[in-house]
Short mmCIF file of C-alpha atoms and ligand atoms in Angstrom, two decimals:
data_model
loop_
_atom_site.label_atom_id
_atom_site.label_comp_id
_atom_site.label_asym_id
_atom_site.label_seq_id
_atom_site.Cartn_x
_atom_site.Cartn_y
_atom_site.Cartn_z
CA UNK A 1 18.82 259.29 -9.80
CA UNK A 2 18.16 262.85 -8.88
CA UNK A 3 14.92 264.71 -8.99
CA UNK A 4 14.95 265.78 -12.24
CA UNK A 5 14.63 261.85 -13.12
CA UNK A 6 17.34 262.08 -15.23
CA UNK A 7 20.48 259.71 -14.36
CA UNK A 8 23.37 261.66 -13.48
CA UNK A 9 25.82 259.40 -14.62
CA UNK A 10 24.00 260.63 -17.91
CA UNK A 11 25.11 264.21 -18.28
CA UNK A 12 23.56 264.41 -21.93
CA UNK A 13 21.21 267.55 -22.12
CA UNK A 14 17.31 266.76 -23.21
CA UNK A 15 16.54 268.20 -26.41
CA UNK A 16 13.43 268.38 -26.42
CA UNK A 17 12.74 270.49 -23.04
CA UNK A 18 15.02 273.30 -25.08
CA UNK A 19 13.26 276.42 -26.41
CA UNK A 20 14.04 277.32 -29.91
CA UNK A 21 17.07 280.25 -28.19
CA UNK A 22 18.26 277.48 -25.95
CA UNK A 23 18.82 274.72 -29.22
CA UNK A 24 20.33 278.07 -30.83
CA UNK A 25 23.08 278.26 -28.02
CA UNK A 26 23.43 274.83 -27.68
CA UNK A 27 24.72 274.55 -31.89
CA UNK A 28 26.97 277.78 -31.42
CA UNK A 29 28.50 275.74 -28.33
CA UNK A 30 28.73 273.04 -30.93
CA UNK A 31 30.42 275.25 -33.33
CA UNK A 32 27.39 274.62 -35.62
CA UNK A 33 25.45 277.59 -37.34
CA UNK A 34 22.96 278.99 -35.19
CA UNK A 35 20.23 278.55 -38.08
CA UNK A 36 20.25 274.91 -38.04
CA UNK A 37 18.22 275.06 -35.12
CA UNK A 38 15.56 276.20 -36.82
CA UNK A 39 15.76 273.05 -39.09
CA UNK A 40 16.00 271.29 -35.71
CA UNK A 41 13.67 272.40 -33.74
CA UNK A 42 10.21 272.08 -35.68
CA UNK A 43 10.80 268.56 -37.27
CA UNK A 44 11.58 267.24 -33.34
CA UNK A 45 8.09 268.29 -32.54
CA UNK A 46 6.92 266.56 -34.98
CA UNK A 47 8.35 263.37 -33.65
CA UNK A 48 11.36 263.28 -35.88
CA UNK A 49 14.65 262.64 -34.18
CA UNK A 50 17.38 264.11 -35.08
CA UNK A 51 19.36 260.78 -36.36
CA UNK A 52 16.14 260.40 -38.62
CA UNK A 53 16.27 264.06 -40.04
CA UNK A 54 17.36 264.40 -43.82
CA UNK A 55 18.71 267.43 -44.14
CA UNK A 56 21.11 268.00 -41.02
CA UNK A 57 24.51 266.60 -41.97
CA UNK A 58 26.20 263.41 -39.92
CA UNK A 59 28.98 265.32 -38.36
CA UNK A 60 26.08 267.60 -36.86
CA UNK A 61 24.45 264.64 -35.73
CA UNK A 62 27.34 263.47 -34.25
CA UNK A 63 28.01 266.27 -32.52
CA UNK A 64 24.53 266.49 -31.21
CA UNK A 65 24.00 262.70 -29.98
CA UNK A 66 27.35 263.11 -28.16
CA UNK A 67 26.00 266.04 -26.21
CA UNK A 68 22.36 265.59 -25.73
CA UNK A 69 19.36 262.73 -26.38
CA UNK A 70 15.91 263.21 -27.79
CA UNK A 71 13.81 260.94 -26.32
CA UNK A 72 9.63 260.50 -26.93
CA UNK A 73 7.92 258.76 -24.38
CA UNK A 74 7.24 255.11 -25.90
CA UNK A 75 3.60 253.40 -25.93
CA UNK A 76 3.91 250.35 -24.01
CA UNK A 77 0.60 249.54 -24.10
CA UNK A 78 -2.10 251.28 -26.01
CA UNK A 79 -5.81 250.39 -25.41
CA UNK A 80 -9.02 252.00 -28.12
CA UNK A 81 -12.75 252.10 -27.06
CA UNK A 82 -14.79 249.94 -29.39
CA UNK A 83 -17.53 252.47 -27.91
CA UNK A 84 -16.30 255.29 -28.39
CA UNK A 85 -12.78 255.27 -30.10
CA UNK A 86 -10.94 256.99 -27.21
CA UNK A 87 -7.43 255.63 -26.49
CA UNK A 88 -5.42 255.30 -23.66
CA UNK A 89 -1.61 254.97 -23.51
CA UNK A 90 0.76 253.71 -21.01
CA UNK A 91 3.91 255.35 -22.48
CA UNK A 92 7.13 254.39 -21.09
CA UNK A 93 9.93 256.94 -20.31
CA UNK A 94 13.56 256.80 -20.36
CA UNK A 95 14.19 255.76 -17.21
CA UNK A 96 11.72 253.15 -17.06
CA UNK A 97 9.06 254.92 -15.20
CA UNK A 98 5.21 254.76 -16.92
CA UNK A 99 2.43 257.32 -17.34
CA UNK A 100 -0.38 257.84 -18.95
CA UNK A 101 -2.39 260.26 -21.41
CA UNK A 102 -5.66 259.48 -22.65
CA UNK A 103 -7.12 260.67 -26.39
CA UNK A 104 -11.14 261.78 -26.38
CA UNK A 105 -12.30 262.07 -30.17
CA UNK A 106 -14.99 265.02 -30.11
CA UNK A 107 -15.85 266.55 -33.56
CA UNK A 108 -14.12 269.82 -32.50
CA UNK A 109 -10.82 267.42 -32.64
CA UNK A 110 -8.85 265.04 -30.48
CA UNK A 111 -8.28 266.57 -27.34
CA UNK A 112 -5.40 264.33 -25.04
CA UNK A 113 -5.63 264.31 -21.50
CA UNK A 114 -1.87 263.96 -20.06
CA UNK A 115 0.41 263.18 -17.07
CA UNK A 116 2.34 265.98 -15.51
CA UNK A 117 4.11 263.52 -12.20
CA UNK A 118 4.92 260.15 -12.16
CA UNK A 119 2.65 259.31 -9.30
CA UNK A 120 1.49 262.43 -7.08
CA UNK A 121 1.77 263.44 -3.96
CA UNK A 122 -1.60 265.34 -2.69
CA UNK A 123 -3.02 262.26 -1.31
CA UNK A 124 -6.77 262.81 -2.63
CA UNK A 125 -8.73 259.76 -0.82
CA UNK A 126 -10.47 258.51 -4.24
CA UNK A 127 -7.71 259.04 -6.42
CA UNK A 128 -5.78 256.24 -7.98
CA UNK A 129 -2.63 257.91 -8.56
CA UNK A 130 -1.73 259.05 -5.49
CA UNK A 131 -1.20 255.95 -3.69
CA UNK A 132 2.05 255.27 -4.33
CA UNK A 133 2.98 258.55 -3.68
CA UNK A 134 4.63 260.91 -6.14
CA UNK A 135 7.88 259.19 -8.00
CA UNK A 136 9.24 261.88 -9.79
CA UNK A 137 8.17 265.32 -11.42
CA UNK A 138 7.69 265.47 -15.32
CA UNK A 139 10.41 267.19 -17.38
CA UNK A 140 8.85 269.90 -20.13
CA UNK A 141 9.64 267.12 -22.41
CA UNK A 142 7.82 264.40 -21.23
CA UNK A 143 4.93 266.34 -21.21
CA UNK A 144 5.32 267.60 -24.38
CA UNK A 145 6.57 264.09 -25.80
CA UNK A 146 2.90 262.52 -24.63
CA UNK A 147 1.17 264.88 -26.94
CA UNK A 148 4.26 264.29 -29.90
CA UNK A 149 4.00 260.66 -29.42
CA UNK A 150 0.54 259.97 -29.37
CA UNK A 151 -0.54 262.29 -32.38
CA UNK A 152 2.83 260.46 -34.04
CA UNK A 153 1.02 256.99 -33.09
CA UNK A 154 -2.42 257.97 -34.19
CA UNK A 155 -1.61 259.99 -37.25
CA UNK A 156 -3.94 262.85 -36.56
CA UNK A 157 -3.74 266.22 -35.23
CA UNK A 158 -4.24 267.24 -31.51
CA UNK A 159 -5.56 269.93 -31.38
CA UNK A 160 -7.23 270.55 -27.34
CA UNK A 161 -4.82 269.28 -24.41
CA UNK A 162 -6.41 269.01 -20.90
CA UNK A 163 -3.61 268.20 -17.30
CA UNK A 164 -6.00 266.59 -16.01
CA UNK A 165 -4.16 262.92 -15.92
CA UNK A 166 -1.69 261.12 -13.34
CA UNK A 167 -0.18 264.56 -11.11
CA UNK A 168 -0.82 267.89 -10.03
CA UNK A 169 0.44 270.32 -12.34
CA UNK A 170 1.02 273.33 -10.09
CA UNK A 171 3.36 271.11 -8.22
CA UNK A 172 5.66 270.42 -10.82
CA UNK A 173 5.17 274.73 -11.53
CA UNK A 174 8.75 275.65 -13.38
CA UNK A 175 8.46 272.09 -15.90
CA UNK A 176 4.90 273.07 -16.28
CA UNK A 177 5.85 276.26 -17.64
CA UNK A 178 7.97 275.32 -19.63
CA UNK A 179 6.22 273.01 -21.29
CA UNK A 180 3.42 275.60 -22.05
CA UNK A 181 5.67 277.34 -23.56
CA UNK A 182 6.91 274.86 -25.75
CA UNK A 183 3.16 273.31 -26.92
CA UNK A 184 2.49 276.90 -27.87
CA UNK A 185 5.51 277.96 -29.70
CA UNK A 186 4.88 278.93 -33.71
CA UNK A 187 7.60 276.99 -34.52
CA UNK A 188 6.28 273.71 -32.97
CA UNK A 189 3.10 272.11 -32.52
CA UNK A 190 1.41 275.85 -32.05
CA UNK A 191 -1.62 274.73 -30.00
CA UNK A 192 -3.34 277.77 -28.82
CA UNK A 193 -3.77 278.57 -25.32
CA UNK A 194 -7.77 278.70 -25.70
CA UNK A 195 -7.34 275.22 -26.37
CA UNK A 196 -5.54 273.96 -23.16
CA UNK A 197 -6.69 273.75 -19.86
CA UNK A 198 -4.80 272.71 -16.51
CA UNK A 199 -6.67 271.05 -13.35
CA UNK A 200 -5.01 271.67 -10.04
CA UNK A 201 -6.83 270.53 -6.01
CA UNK A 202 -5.88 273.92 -4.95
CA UNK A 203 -2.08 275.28 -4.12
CA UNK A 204 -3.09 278.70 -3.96
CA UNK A 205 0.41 280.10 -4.15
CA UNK A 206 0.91 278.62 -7.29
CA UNK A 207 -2.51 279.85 -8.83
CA UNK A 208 -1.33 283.45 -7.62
CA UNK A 209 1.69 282.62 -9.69
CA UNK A 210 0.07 281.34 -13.01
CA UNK A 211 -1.71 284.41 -13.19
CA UNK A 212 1.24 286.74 -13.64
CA UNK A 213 2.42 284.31 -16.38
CA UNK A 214 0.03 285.56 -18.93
CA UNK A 215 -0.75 282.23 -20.38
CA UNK A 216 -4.36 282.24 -21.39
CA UNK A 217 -5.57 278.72 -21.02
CA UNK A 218 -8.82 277.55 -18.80
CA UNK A 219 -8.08 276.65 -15.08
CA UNK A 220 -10.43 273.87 -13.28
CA UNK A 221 -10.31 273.66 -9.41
CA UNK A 222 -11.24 270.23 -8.36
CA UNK A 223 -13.49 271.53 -5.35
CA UNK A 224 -15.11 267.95 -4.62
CA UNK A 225 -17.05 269.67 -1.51
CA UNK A 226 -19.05 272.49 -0.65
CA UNK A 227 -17.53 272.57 3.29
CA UNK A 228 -14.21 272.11 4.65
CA UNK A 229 -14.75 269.38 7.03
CA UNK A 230 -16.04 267.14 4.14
CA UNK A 231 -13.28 268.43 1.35
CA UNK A 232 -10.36 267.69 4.31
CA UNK A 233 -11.48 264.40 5.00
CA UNK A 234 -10.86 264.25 1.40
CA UNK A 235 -8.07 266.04 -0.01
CA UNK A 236 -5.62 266.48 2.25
CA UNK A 237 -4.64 270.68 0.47
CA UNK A 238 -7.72 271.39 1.94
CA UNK A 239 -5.99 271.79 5.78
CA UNK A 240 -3.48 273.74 3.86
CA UNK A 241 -5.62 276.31 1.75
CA UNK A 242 -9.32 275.86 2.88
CA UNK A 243 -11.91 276.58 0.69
CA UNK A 244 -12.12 280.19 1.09
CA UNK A 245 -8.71 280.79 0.91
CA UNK A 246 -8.97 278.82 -3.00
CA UNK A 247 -12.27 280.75 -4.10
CA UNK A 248 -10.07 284.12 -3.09
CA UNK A 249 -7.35 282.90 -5.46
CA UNK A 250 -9.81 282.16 -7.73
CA UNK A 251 -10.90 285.94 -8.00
CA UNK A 252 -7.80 287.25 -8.02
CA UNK A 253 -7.22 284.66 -11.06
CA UNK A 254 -10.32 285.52 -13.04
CA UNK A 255 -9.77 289.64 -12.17
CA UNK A 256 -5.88 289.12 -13.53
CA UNK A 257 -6.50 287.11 -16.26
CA UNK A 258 -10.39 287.44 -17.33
CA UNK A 259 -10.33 283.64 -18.13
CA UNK A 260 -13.48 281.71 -16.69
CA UNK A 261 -12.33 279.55 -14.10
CA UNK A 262 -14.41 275.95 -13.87
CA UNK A 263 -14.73 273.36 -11.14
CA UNK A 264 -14.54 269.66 -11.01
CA UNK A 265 -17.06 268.45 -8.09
CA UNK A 266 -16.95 264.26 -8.17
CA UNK A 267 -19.57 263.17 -7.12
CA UNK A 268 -19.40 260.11 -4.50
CA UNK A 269 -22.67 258.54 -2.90
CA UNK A 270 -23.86 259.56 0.08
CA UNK A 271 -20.57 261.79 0.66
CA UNK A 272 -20.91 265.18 -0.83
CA UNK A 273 -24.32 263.93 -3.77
CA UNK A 274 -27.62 265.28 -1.68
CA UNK A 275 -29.51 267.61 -2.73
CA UNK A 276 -28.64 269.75 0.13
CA UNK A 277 -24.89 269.32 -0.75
CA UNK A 278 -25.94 270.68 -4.17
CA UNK A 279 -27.79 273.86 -2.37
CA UNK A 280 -24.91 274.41 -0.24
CA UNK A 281 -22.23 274.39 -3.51
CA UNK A 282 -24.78 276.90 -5.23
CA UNK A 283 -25.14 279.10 -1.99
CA UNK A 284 -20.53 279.18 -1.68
CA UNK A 285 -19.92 280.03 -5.03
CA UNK A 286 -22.78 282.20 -5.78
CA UNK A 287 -22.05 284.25 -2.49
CA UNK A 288 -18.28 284.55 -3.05
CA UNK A 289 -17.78 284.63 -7.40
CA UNK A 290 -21.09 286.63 -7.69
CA UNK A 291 -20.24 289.82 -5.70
CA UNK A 292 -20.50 293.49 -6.31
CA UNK A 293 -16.62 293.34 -7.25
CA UNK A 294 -17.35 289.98 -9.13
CA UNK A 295 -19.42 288.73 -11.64
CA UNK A 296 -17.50 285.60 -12.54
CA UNK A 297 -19.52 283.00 -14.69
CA UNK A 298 -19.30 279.97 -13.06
CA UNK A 299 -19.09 276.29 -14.66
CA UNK A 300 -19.83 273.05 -12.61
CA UNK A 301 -18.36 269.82 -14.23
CA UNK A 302 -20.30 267.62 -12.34
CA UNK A 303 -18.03 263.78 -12.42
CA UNK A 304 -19.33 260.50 -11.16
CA UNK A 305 -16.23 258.94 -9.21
CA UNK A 306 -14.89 255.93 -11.08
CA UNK A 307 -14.27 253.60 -8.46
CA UNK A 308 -10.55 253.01 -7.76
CA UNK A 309 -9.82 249.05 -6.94
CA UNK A 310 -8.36 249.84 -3.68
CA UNK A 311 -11.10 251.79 -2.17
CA UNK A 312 -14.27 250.74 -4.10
CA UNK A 313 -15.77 249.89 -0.79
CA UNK A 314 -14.99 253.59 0.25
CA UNK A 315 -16.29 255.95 -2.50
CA UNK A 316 -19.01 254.07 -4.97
CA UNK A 317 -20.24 256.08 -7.98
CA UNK A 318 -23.66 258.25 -7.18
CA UNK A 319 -27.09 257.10 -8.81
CA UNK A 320 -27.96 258.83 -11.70
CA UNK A 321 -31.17 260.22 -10.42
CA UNK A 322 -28.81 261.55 -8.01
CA UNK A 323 -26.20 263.20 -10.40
CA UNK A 324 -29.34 265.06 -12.01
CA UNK A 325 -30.87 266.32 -9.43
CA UNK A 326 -27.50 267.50 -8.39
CA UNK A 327 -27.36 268.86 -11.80
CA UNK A 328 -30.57 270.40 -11.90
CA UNK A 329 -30.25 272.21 -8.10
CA UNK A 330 -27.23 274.16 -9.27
CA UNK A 331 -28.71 275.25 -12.60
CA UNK A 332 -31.64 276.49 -10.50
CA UNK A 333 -29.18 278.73 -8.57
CA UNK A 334 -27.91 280.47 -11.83
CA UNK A 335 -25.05 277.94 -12.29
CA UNK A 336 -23.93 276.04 -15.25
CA UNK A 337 -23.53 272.45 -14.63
CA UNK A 338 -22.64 269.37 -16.88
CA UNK A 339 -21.88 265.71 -16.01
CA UNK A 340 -18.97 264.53 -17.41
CA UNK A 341 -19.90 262.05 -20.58
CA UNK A 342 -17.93 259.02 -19.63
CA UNK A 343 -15.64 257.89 -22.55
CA UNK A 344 -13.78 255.17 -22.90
CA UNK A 345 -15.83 253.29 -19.94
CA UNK A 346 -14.74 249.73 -21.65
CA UNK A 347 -11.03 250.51 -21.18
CA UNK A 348 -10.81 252.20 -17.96
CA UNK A 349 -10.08 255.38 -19.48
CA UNK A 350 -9.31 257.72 -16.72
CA UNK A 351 -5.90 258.09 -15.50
CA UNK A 352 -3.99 255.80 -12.67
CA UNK A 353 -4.95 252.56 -13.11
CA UNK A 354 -3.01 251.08 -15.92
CA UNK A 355 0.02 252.20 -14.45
CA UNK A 356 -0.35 250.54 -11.21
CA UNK A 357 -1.58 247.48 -12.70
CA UNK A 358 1.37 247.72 -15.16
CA UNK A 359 3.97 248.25 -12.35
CA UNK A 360 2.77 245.10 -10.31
CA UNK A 361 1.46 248.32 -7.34
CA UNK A 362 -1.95 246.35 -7.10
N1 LIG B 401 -4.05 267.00 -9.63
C1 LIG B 401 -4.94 267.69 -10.51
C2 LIG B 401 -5.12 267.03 -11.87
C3 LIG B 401 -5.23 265.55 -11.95
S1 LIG B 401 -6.72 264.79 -11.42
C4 LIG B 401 -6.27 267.93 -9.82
O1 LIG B 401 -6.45 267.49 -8.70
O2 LIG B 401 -7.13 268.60 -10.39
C5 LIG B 401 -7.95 265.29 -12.59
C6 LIG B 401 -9.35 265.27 -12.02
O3 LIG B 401 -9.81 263.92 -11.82
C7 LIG B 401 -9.47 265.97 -10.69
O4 LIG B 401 -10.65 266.75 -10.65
C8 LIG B 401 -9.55 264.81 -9.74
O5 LIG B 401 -10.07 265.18 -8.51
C9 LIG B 401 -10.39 263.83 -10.52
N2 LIG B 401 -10.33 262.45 -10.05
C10 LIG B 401 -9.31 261.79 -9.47
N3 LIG B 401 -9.65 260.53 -9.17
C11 LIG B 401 -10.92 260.37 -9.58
C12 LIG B 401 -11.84 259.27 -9.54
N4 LIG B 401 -11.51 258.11 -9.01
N5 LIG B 401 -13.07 259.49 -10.05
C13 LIG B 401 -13.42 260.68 -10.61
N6 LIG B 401 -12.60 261.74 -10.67
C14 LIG B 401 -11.37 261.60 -10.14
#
């Protein structure tokens, strides 16, 4: 196996991670006409394969299977909220290796949460899906194949996507890209940027990069602390790019882009939930986004941290008189904040989990 988790005693190129010019190429190499592609290309992202399609002939199929595979990740198991109606997948890919993506119903539309690593590498204390470390980066496809497959499953229109599930996006950059590409191509599932948004811990390099890419879509920075002793002892980036070093990025994001950045603070009891942790967020991002050269607005998801089996002992969930008084500190300060409505609570709905409990990890 190499690292693009594709066998390599499978040469066969991935359909789906091609962009409508690449397909185009890939049917003159065929000796096909070049406009079948666009017969191709739009029914594939609509979870047709090309075996299935009606009007492409069999030689051209032929042609195509011998060449390349179109592969959509498969739901292995599929769990619904009877509170809520969310669903969570565990989709298999086609090497074997599981991830999940999540569905929230909102009446704005379905908005799925998805995987972008199989595994991750960042090594965030209270996340689940680090701690096997990261298995293998996502290919454009099997990012774009989550969203495919479960709107396929469901029979309803996505219409919001969020990276927020098993990976960190910005470490998987060039498959990332791709992929945004793809989701907002006319010719495929055309979901508008305004309408995705992508959650890294931090790489700061990487958020200088996303900004030249003129991709408007919504970044969240999970901060998690207000200091950088506590968000070290936490996430791991931190001794890498400290805080300041991230709220810089973020300014040079906001001024490139004018897209409002927001931040993901979790909050875990009696680690980063007093009321003078609250004071201290307000104070950081007041005094370094609200500047003479900055007046970014400023959006605090607050999160209660969903215990994680292995360290449940470690990081328990804060009180909710805690989580609003949290709340109610930074809106006092001039700061939007909103806790997180917890869907899917009867299925475990946020990301990790299933997947180790699936792969026999616990
Ligand atoms: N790697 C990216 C995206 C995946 S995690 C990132 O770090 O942003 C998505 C969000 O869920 C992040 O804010 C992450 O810190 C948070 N998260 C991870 N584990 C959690 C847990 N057990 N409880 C609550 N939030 C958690």
């Amino acid at each position: 196996m190499d690292n693009t988790g594709i066998s390599s005693t499978t040469q066969k190129r991935d359909l789906l991670s091609m962009t409508l010019p690449e397909l185009q190429a890939l049917l003159s190499e065929l000796g096909e006409q070049k406009y079948r592609a666009g017969q191709i290309f739009p029914q594939m992202h609509r979870g047709i394969s090309p075996e299935e399609m009606t009007n492409i002939s069999k030689s051209t199929k032929q042609k195509l299977s011998e060449v390349s595979y179109y592969y959509l990740p498969t739901p292995k198991r599929k769990l619904v909220s009877a509170l809520d109606g969310t669903v969570k997948y565990l989709f298999s890919l086609r090497d074997g290796n599981c991830v999940e993506s999540v569905v929230m119903r909102y009446n704005h539309g379905n908005t799925i949460c998805i995987s972008s690593q199989v595994g991750c590498r960042m090594g965030c204390a209270f996340c689940a899906s680090t701690i096997g470390g990261k298995v293998r980066d996502l290919e454009p496809s099997e990012m774009l194949g989550q969203v495919i497959a479960a709107s396929k499953d469901m029979g309803e229109r996505i219409s919001n996507i969020v990276m927020m599930g098993i990976g960190e996006p910005l470490d998987n950059y060039n498959n990332v890209i791709k992929f945004l590409r793809l989701v907002g191509c006319e010719e495929g599932i055309n979901i508008g940027y305004r309408h995705i948004s992508l959650s890294t811990c931090g790489l700061v390099d990487k958020i200088d990069r996303l900004s030249e890419e003129n991709f408007p879509i919504t970044l969240s920075i999970s901060l998690h602390a207000s200091d950088d002793i506590t968000r070290s002892s936490i996430m791991p980036i931190n001794k890498k790019w400290n805080i300041n070093s991230l709220l810089d990025a973020c300014k040079r994001y906001y001024k490139k882009t004018g897209r409002r950045i927001s931040f993901e603070y979790t909050l875990i009891s009696g680690k980063n939930d007093s009321p003078t942790a609250a004071t201290s967020l307000a104070k950081l991002l007041n005094g370094k986004l609200r500047t003479k050269d900055s007046s970014m607005p400023i959006h605090v998801n607050l999160i209660p941290v969903n215990p994680v089996n292995e360290r449940e002992a470690e990081f328990s969930s804060s009180h909710k008189e805690a989580v609003s008084k949290f709340a109610s500190i930074l809106e006092k300060k001039g700061i939007r904040a909103t806790v997180r409505r917890k869907l899917g609570a009867d299925i475990n709905a946020s990301c990790g989990q299933l997947r180790r409990a699936e792969e026999g990890i616990e």
